[in-house]
Tab-separated table of C-alpha atoms in Angstrom:
chain	number	residue	atom	x	y	z
A	1	MET	CA	0.000	0.000	0.000
A	2	THR	CA	1.099	3.557	-0.628
A	3	SER	CA	2.021	5.487	2.505
A	4	PHE	CA	1.189	9.202	2.599
A	5	PRO	CA	2.452	11.675	5.209
A	6	ARG	CA	-0.425	12.906	7.397
A	7	GLU	CA	-0.125	16.538	6.315
A	8	LEU	CA	-0.326	15.513	2.646
A	9	SER	CA	-3.472	13.500	3.298
A	10	GLN	CA	-5.089	16.448	5.075
A	11	ARG	CA	-4.233	18.824	2.234
A	12	ALA	CA	-5.547	16.318	-0.282
A	13	ALA	CA	-8.884	16.067	1.514
A	14	GLN	CA	-9.217	19.849	1.661
A	15	ALA	CA	-8.284	20.210	-2.006
A	16	ALA	CA	-10.702	17.504	-3.025
A	17	ARG	CA	-13.660	19.454	-1.598
A	18	VAL	CA	-12.863	22.266	-4.014
A	19	PHE	CA	-11.436	20.254	-6.857
A	20	ILE	CA	-13.967	17.471	-7.307
A	21	PRO	CA	-17.011	19.702	-8.067
A	22	THR	CA	-14.914	21.501	-10.684
A	23	VAL	CA	-13.867	18.210	-12.235
A	24	ALA	CA	-17.504	17.093	-12.339
A	25	LEU	CA	-18.462	20.200	-14.302
A	26	LEU	CA	-15.564	19.690	-16.706
A	27	ALA	CA	-16.539	16.059	-17.179
A	28	LEU	CA	-20.102	17.032	-18.071
A	29	ALA	CA	-18.784	19.507	-20.622
A	30	ALA	CA	-16.464	16.883	-22.067
A	31	CYS	CA	-19.348	14.470	-22.631
A	32	SER	CA	-20.478	16.531	-25.596
A	33	ALA	CA	-16.992	16.766	-27.116
A	34	GLU	CA	-16.014	14.518	-29.984
A	35	PRO	CA	-13.663	11.749	-28.782
A	36	PRO	CA	-10.108	11.747	-30.134
A	37	PRO	CA	-9.302	9.313	-32.956
A	38	PRO	CA	-7.987	5.810	-32.212
A	39	LEU	CA	-4.295	4.938	-32.160
A	40	PRO	CA	-3.332	3.787	-35.662
A	41	ALA	CA	-1.562	0.504	-36.369
A	42	ILE	CA	1.757	0.857	-38.185
A	43	ALA	CA	4.447	-1.505	-39.499
A	44	VAL	CA	6.887	-1.883	-36.585
A	45	ASP	CA	10.340	-3.431	-36.537
A	46	PRO	CA	10.189	-5.344	-33.213
A	47	ALA	CA	13.965	-5.057	-32.808
A	48	ARG	CA	13.740	-1.253	-32.721
A	49	VAL	CA	11.433	-0.463	-29.813
A	50	ALA	CA	12.720	1.541	-26.824
A	51	VAL	CA	11.633	3.845	-23.992
A	52	ALA	CA	12.846	7.185	-22.638
A	53	GLY	CA	11.674	9.670	-20.059
A	54	VAL	CA	12.339	12.742	-17.938
A	55	SER	CA	12.069	12.883	-14.121
A	56	SER	CA	9.069	10.728	-13.143
A	57	GLY	CA	9.002	9.748	-16.814
A	58	ALA	CA	12.581	8.501	-16.447
A	59	ILE	CA	11.469	6.262	-13.590
A	60	MET	CA	8.558	5.056	-15.700
A	61	ALA	CA	11.029	4.278	-18.485
A	62	THR	CA	13.125	2.041	-16.243
A	63	GLN	CA	9.970	0.384	-14.890
A	64	ALA	CA	8.826	-0.297	-18.456
A	65	HIS	CA	12.268	-1.542	-19.438
A	66	PHE	CA	12.450	-4.108	-16.643
A	67	ALA	CA	8.841	-5.143	-17.279
A	68	TRP	CA	9.283	-5.632	-21.032
A	69	SER	CA	13.057	-6.016	-21.588
A	70	ASP	CA	12.360	-9.128	-23.646
A	71	ARG	CA	10.663	-6.831	-26.187
A	72	LEU	CA	12.620	-3.552	-25.762
A	73	ARG	CA	16.098	-2.697	-26.999
A	74	GLY	CA	16.934	-0.208	-24.279
A	75	ALA	CA	16.000	2.775	-22.155
A	76	ALA	CA	17.132	6.358	-21.612
A	77	MET	CA	16.567	8.093	-18.292
A	78	VAL	CA	16.963	11.849	-17.695
A	79	ALA	CA	17.014	13.036	-14.060
A	80	GLY	CA	15.485	9.840	-12.714
A	81	THR	CA	15.799	7.632	-9.654
A	82	PRO	CA	16.569	3.891	-9.518
A	83	TYR	CA	14.036	1.142	-10.137
A	84	GLY	CA	12.011	0.127	-7.072
A	85	CYS	CA	13.459	2.843	-4.857
A	86	ALA	CA	10.188	4.099	-3.358
A	87	GLY	CA	8.917	0.674	-2.381
A	88	GLY	CA	5.315	1.878	-2.432
A	89	SER	CA	5.941	4.807	-0.055
A	90	LEU	CA	5.501	8.444	-1.050
A	91	GLU	CA	7.555	9.467	1.983
A	92	THR	CA	10.484	7.349	0.778
A	93	ALA	CA	10.012	8.639	-2.760
A	94	LEU	CA	10.267	12.260	-1.627
A	95	GLY	CA	13.163	11.539	0.740
A	96	PRO	CA	16.068	9.242	-0.136
A	97	CYS	CA	14.773	8.509	-3.641
A	98	MET	CA	14.927	12.171	-4.666
A	99	GLN	CA	17.299	13.787	-2.197
A	100	ALA	CA	19.710	10.889	-1.523
A	101	ARG	CA	19.217	11.708	2.165
A	102	PRO	CA	19.443	10.330	4.817
A	103	TYR	CA	20.962	7.581	2.671
A	104	LEU	CA	21.780	6.851	-0.965
A	105	PRO	CA	19.644	4.004	-2.364
A	106	ASP	CA	21.598	0.746	-2.562
A	107	PRO	CA	21.678	-0.480	-6.190
A	108	ASP	CA	22.692	-4.009	-5.182
A	109	ARG	CA	19.617	-4.343	-2.968
A	110	LEU	CA	17.351	-2.963	-5.683
A	111	ALA	CA	18.922	-5.303	-8.254
A	112	GLY	CA	18.074	-8.178	-5.926
A	113	ALA	CA	14.420	-7.132	-6.045
A	114	VAL	CA	14.581	-7.130	-9.863
A	115	ARG	CA	15.964	-10.688	-9.799
A	116	ALA	CA	13.235	-11.894	-7.458
A	117	ARG	CA	10.470	-10.271	-9.482
A	118	ALA	CA	11.860	-11.627	-12.749
A	119	GLU	CA	11.900	-15.122	-11.246
A	120	ALA	CA	8.299	-14.633	-10.115
A	121	GLY	CA	7.281	-13.639	-13.645
A	122	VAL	CA	6.091	-10.115	-12.842
A	123	LEU	CA	9.077	-8.633	-14.689
A	124	ALA	CA	10.657	-9.899	-17.892
A	125	PRO	CA	13.298	-12.638	-17.603
A	126	LEU	CA	16.705	-11.092	-16.925
A	127	ALA	CA	17.987	-12.529	-20.203
A	128	GLY	CA	15.866	-9.897	-21.926
A	129	LEU	CA	18.378	-7.249	-20.827
A	130	ARG	CA	21.240	-8.869	-22.734
A	131	GLY	CA	22.771	-6.443	-25.206
A	132	ASP	CA	20.384	-3.592	-24.323
A	133	THR	CA	21.524	0.029	-24.167
A	134	VAL	CA	20.921	2.055	-21.010
A	135	TYR	CA	21.637	5.797	-21.186
A	136	VAL	CA	21.556	7.734	-17.900
A	137	LEU	CA	21.638	11.539	-18.253
A	138	HIS	CA	21.608	13.801	-15.174
A	139	GLY	CA	22.610	17.449	-14.864
A	140	ARG	CA	25.106	18.281	-12.135
A	141	ASP	CA	23.048	21.386	-11.221
A	142	ASP	CA	19.824	19.471	-10.515
A	143	ALA	CA	18.364	20.700	-7.212
A	144	THR	CA	15.175	18.592	-7.474
A	145	VAL	CA	16.575	15.084	-7.922
A	146	ALA	CA	20.067	14.716	-6.451
A	147	PRO	CA	22.699	14.149	-9.170
A	148	ALA	CA	24.262	11.412	-7.013
A	149	LEU	CA	21.224	9.250	-7.799
A	150	ALA	CA	22.444	8.758	-11.365
A	151	GLY	CA	25.003	6.345	-9.956
A	152	SER	CA	22.244	4.318	-8.330
A	153	VAL	CA	20.173	4.282	-11.540
A	154	ALA	CA	23.131	2.943	-13.510
A	155	GLY	CA	24.214	0.778	-10.572
A	156	VAL	CA	21.093	-1.390	-10.686
A	157	TYR	CA	21.889	-2.279	-14.291
A	158	GLU	CA	25.589	-2.724	-13.509
A	159	ALA	CA	24.729	-5.190	-10.742
A	160	LEU	CA	22.768	-7.276	-13.271
A	161	SER	CA	24.996	-6.881	-16.318
A	162	GLY	CA	27.463	-9.688	-15.672
A	163	GLU	CA	24.879	-12.363	-15.100
A	164	VAL	CA	22.759	-11.479	-18.149
A	165	GLY	CA	25.676	-11.397	-20.576
A	166	GLY	CA	26.268	-7.686	-20.812
A	167	ILE	CA	24.315	-4.415	-20.862
A	168	ARG	CA	25.714	-1.314	-22.562
A	169	ILE	CA	25.504	1.340	-19.836
A	170	VAL	CA	26.371	4.985	-20.510
A	171	ALA	CA	26.294	7.469	-17.609
A	172	ASP	CA	26.380	11.100	-18.778
A	173	THR	CA	26.616	13.135	-15.576
A	174	THR	CA	29.101	15.978	-16.063
A	175	ARG	CA	26.953	18.469	-17.961
A	176	GLY	CA	25.828	21.626	-16.194
A	177	PHE	CA	22.033	21.879	-16.330
A	178	PRO	CA	19.220	21.838	-13.729
A	179	HIS	CA	16.132	19.611	-13.459
A	180	LEU	CA	14.933	19.620	-17.066
A	181	LEU	CA	15.471	18.128	-20.515
A	182	PRO	CA	18.206	20.070	-22.324
A	183	THR	CA	17.555	21.202	-25.883
A	184	LEU	CA	19.527	23.088	-28.498
A	185	ASP	CA	17.394	26.211	-28.462
A	186	ARG	CA	13.934	25.598	-26.961
A	187	GLY	CA	12.518	26.225	-23.526
A	188	VAL	CA	13.639	28.354	-20.622
A	189	ASP	CA	17.051	29.767	-19.784
A	190	CYS	CA	19.156	26.725	-19.022
A	191	ALA	CA	20.725	28.365	-15.966
A	192	VAL	CA	17.341	29.221	-14.468
A	193	GLY	CA	15.165	26.173	-15.221
A	194	GLY	CA	11.485	25.799	-14.405
A	195	GLU	CA	8.332	25.307	-16.478
A	196	PRO	CA	8.058	23.744	-19.063
A	197	TRP	CA	11.180	21.848	-17.932
A	198	LEU	CA	12.778	22.096	-21.354
A	199	GLY	CA	15.964	24.159	-21.259
A	200	ASN	CA	17.756	26.186	-23.917
A	201	CYS	CA	21.108	24.601	-23.039
A	202	GLY	CA	22.849	24.295	-26.392
A	203	PHE	CA	22.787	20.511	-25.952
A	204	ASP	CA	20.459	18.325	-27.999
A	205	ALA	CA	19.573	15.660	-25.424
A	206	ALA	CA	16.884	14.183	-27.670
A	207	GLY	CA	19.399	13.590	-30.440
A	208	GLU	CA	21.856	12.018	-27.999
A	209	ILE	CA	19.144	9.753	-26.565
A	210	MET	CA	18.023	8.528	-29.960
A	211	ALA	CA	21.600	7.945	-31.128
A	212	HIS	CA	22.220	5.724	-28.105
A	213	LEU	CA	18.962	3.821	-28.542
A	214	PHE	CA	18.834	3.527	-32.347
A	215	GLY	CA	22.422	3.995	-33.512
A	216	GLU	CA	24.269	6.866	-35.107
A	217	PRO	CA	21.926	8.787	-37.435
A	218	PRO	CA	22.544	8.367	-41.159
A	219	THR	CA	22.089	12.112	-41.732
A	220	PRO	CA	21.783	15.242	-39.570
A	221	ALA	CA	18.304	16.177	-38.431
A	222	ARG	CA	16.500	19.008	-40.150
A	223	PRO	CA	15.775	22.172	-38.128
A	224	ALA	CA	12.101	21.193	-37.859
A	225	ALA	CA	10.166	17.939	-37.957
A	226	ASP	CA	8.212	17.319	-41.154
A	227	GLY	CA	6.053	14.383	-40.066
A	228	GLU	CA	2.639	14.429	-38.405
A	229	LEU	CA	1.773	14.798	-34.714
A	230	ARG	CA	-1.521	13.004	-34.053
A	231	ARG	CA	-3.803	12.932	-31.045
A	232	PHE	CA	-5.268	9.578	-30.018
A	233	ASP	CA	-7.757	8.171	-27.529
A	234	GLN	CA	-5.955	6.650	-24.539
A	235	ALA	CA	-9.080	5.134	-22.954
A	236	PRO	CA	-9.317	1.848	-24.935
A	237	PHE	CA	-6.033	0.557	-23.495
A	238	ALA	CA	-6.989	0.791	-19.835
A	239	PRO	CA	-7.135	-2.624	-18.114
A	240	ALA	CA	-10.686	-3.805	-17.425
A	241	GLY	CA	-11.977	-2.444	-14.138
A	242	VAL	CA	-8.766	-0.476	-13.448
A	243	ASP	CA	-8.032	3.239	-13.777
A	244	PRO	CA	-4.414	3.884	-14.832
A	245	MET	CA	-4.980	7.606	-14.168
A	246	LEU	CA	-4.139	8.688	-17.698
A	247	ALA	CA	-5.562	11.629	-19.601
A	248	GLY	CA	-8.152	11.178	-22.317
A	249	VAL	CA	-5.763	12.173	-25.110
A	250	GLY	CA	-2.253	10.964	-25.942
A	251	TYR	CA	0.033	11.898	-28.837
A	252	LEU	CA	1.821	9.990	-31.567
A	253	TYR	CA	4.445	11.481	-33.855
A	254	LEU	CA	4.640	9.737	-37.237
A	255	PRO	CA	7.483	10.478	-39.645
A	256	LYS	CA	6.338	10.563	-43.256
A	257	ALA	CA	7.949	7.198	-43.971
A	258	CYS	CA	6.062	5.548	-41.102
A	259	ALA	CA	2.746	7.109	-42.144
A	260	ALA	CA	3.357	5.821	-45.679
A	261	GLY	CA	3.554	2.231	-44.456
A	262	GLU	CA	7.324	1.698	-44.256
A	263	THR	CA	8.626	-0.381	-41.357
A	264	CYS	CA	9.661	1.836	-38.448
A	265	GLY	CA	10.941	1.660	-34.914
A	266	VAL	CA	9.017	3.007	-31.919
A	267	MET	CA	10.138	5.077	-28.961
A	268	VAL	CA	7.905	5.841	-25.984
A	269	ALA	CA	8.692	9.282	-24.517
A	270	PHE	CA	7.376	9.725	-20.962
A	271	HIS	CA	6.922	13.333	-19.829
A	272	GLY	CA	7.912	14.478	-16.348
A	273	CYS	CA	5.767	15.816	-13.532
A	274	GLN	CA	3.877	18.985	-14.563
A	275	GLN	CA	5.032	18.380	-18.136
A	276	ASN	CA	1.774	16.821	-19.341
A	277	ALA	CA	-0.287	18.425	-22.085
A	278	ASP	CA	-3.066	19.444	-19.681
A	279	LYS	CA	-0.474	21.566	-17.855
A	280	ILE	CA	1.807	22.968	-20.583
A	281	GLY	CA	-0.062	22.248	-23.801
A	282	GLU	CA	1.849	20.572	-26.620
A	283	VAL	CA	5.229	22.046	-25.672
A	284	PHE	CA	6.849	18.746	-24.660
A	285	VAL	CA	5.450	16.702	-27.538
A	286	ARG	CA	6.523	19.323	-30.086
A	287	ASP	CA	9.655	20.976	-28.672
A	288	ALA	CA	11.546	18.275	-26.751
A	289	GLY	CA	13.490	17.541	-29.945
A	290	PHE	CA	12.548	13.895	-30.476
A	291	ASN	CA	10.373	14.441	-33.536
A	292	ARG	CA	12.971	15.829	-35.911
A	293	TRP	CA	15.351	12.993	-34.975
A	294	ALA	CA	12.510	10.512	-35.382
A	295	ASP	CA	12.388	11.534	-39.054
A	296	VAL	CA	16.066	10.616	-39.447
A	297	HIS	CA	15.894	7.326	-37.540
A	298	ARG	CA	12.466	6.354	-38.949
A	299	VAL	CA	11.005	5.958	-35.486
A	300	ALA	CA	7.438	6.722	-34.408
A	301	VAL	CA	7.283	8.475	-31.022
A	302	LEU	CA	4.486	7.643	-28.608
A	303	TYR	CA	3.760	10.369	-26.025
A	304	PRO	CA	1.344	8.962	-23.407
A	305	GLN	CA	-0.177	11.464	-20.990
A	306	VAL	CA	-0.942	11.281	-17.264
A	307	ARG	CA	-3.759	13.284	-15.671
A	308	SER	CA	-3.472	15.078	-12.354
A	309	SER	CA	-5.600	14.064	-9.384
A	310	TYR	CA	-6.047	14.657	-5.671
A	311	LEU	CA	-7.698	11.315	-4.939
A	312	PRO	CA	-5.405	9.431	-5.346
A	313	LEU	CA	-2.814	12.062	-4.553
A	314	ASN	CA	-0.985	13.032	-7.737
A	315	PRO	CA	-1.632	16.743	-8.315
A	316	LYS	CA	1.439	17.195	-10.546
A	317	ALA	CA	0.516	14.430	-13.012
A	318	CYS	CA	3.612	12.338	-12.302
A	319	TRP	CA	3.967	8.814	-13.594
A	320	ASP	CA	3.326	6.257	-10.877
A	321	TRP	CA	6.566	5.417	-9.115
A	322	TRP	CA	5.285	5.210	-5.535
A	323	GLY	CA	2.032	3.252	-5.849
A	324	TYR	CA	-0.901	5.608	-6.350
A	325	THR	CA	-2.449	3.189	-8.882
A	326	GLY	CA	-1.908	0.100	-6.715
A	327	GLU	CA	0.781	-1.907	-4.999
A	328	ASN	CA	1.925	-3.663	-8.195
A	329	TYR	CA	2.556	-0.361	-9.980
A	330	ASP	CA	6.145	-1.166	-11.044
A	331	THR	CA	5.525	-4.677	-12.379
A	332	ARG	CA	3.774	-6.130	-15.414
A	333	ASP	CA	0.619	-6.221	-13.283
A	334	GLY	CA	0.690	-2.451	-12.738
A	335	ALA	CA	-2.145	-0.396	-14.201
A	336	GLN	CA	0.051	1.980	-16.199
A	337	LEU	CA	2.387	-0.743	-17.453
A	338	ARG	CA	-0.576	-2.864	-18.518
A	339	TRP	CA	-1.914	0.178	-20.357
A	340	LEU	CA	1.444	0.624	-22.059
A	341	GLY	CA	1.575	-3.012	-23.133
A	342	ALA	CA	-1.879	-2.751	-24.680
A	343	ALA	CA	-1.102	0.530	-26.454
A	344	LEU	CA	2.167	-0.725	-27.930
A	345	THR	CA	0.496	-3.934	-29.055
A	346	ALA	CA	-2.237	-1.945	-30.819
A	347	LEU	CA	0.386	0.277	-32.451
A	348	GLY	CA	2.129	-2.784	-33.866
A	349	ALA	CA	4.806	-3.582	-31.265
A	350	PRO	CA	3.326	-6.552	-29.397
A	351	MET	CA	4.165	-6.923	-25.733
A	352	PRO	CA	3.946	-10.406	-24.092
């Protein structure tokens, strides 16, 4: 069960009294709106499917990677924390898992949990990690998630690498940027940071991520993407009787080659807290930099979206890395991971 500090629970109850009537009115208004179109099926190369994310999205990426490593080629994590760190406790998530205080999470212990869960069948067999690429990017000026945690993120994979036959692990931790996704020229002042958590840092993190996950690009990316960004209905992929706490609309970027029926890879890009479309509009899905590199690599980019809530407590629309959707949140039985498996299968990248 998720553990919430008492003061957070009290604030949540107070907020709910104001928030819930407003949500009810918005829901009634939405009933008359036309639903978004379905997620299209495309021709997918199953050997070119990967995940990436920022902040809570980085944690979701590592959760997805361990859950489906037998079907994914790798994962990229920006400003994340190690797999299983929170252990179902929001207090632990906000303490050692983000601040590395009063202790730094032990990657060997967390790797042991991965082994046990893989043996139980709620994560992919460890052999699925063999040959995968893991890229860990963390700015040394991050005051939200302690930079020291990058070592724990990579350390979980390092503890497993020898026994699975090798994982390519790249830790990129010397660059000077705060808690955000660096870009070449989009977003806020890189030295200042803040909303929308994209920073004009002169560093194309999206290009670096996709090069690690899909190989060196055959050509440079164009200044702007020339494919199509589509909205899609996220509701059909929810597990029966379970609410994964996702928004009604997600996004899919399709390069022209993918839309024309050519075989393409897929990358799932998980936004960070307060980086969802309901909060910042389409800034992340358009300006993070993935789309123009997707054209070069011939990779469709899936941008799933979380919704904010007060009951359960997730006002910043973070991906579930402490258990607000249920105690199995970071396994194949978790609501959001089950949603992801269904969505990728419908897109054309079947999950087990």
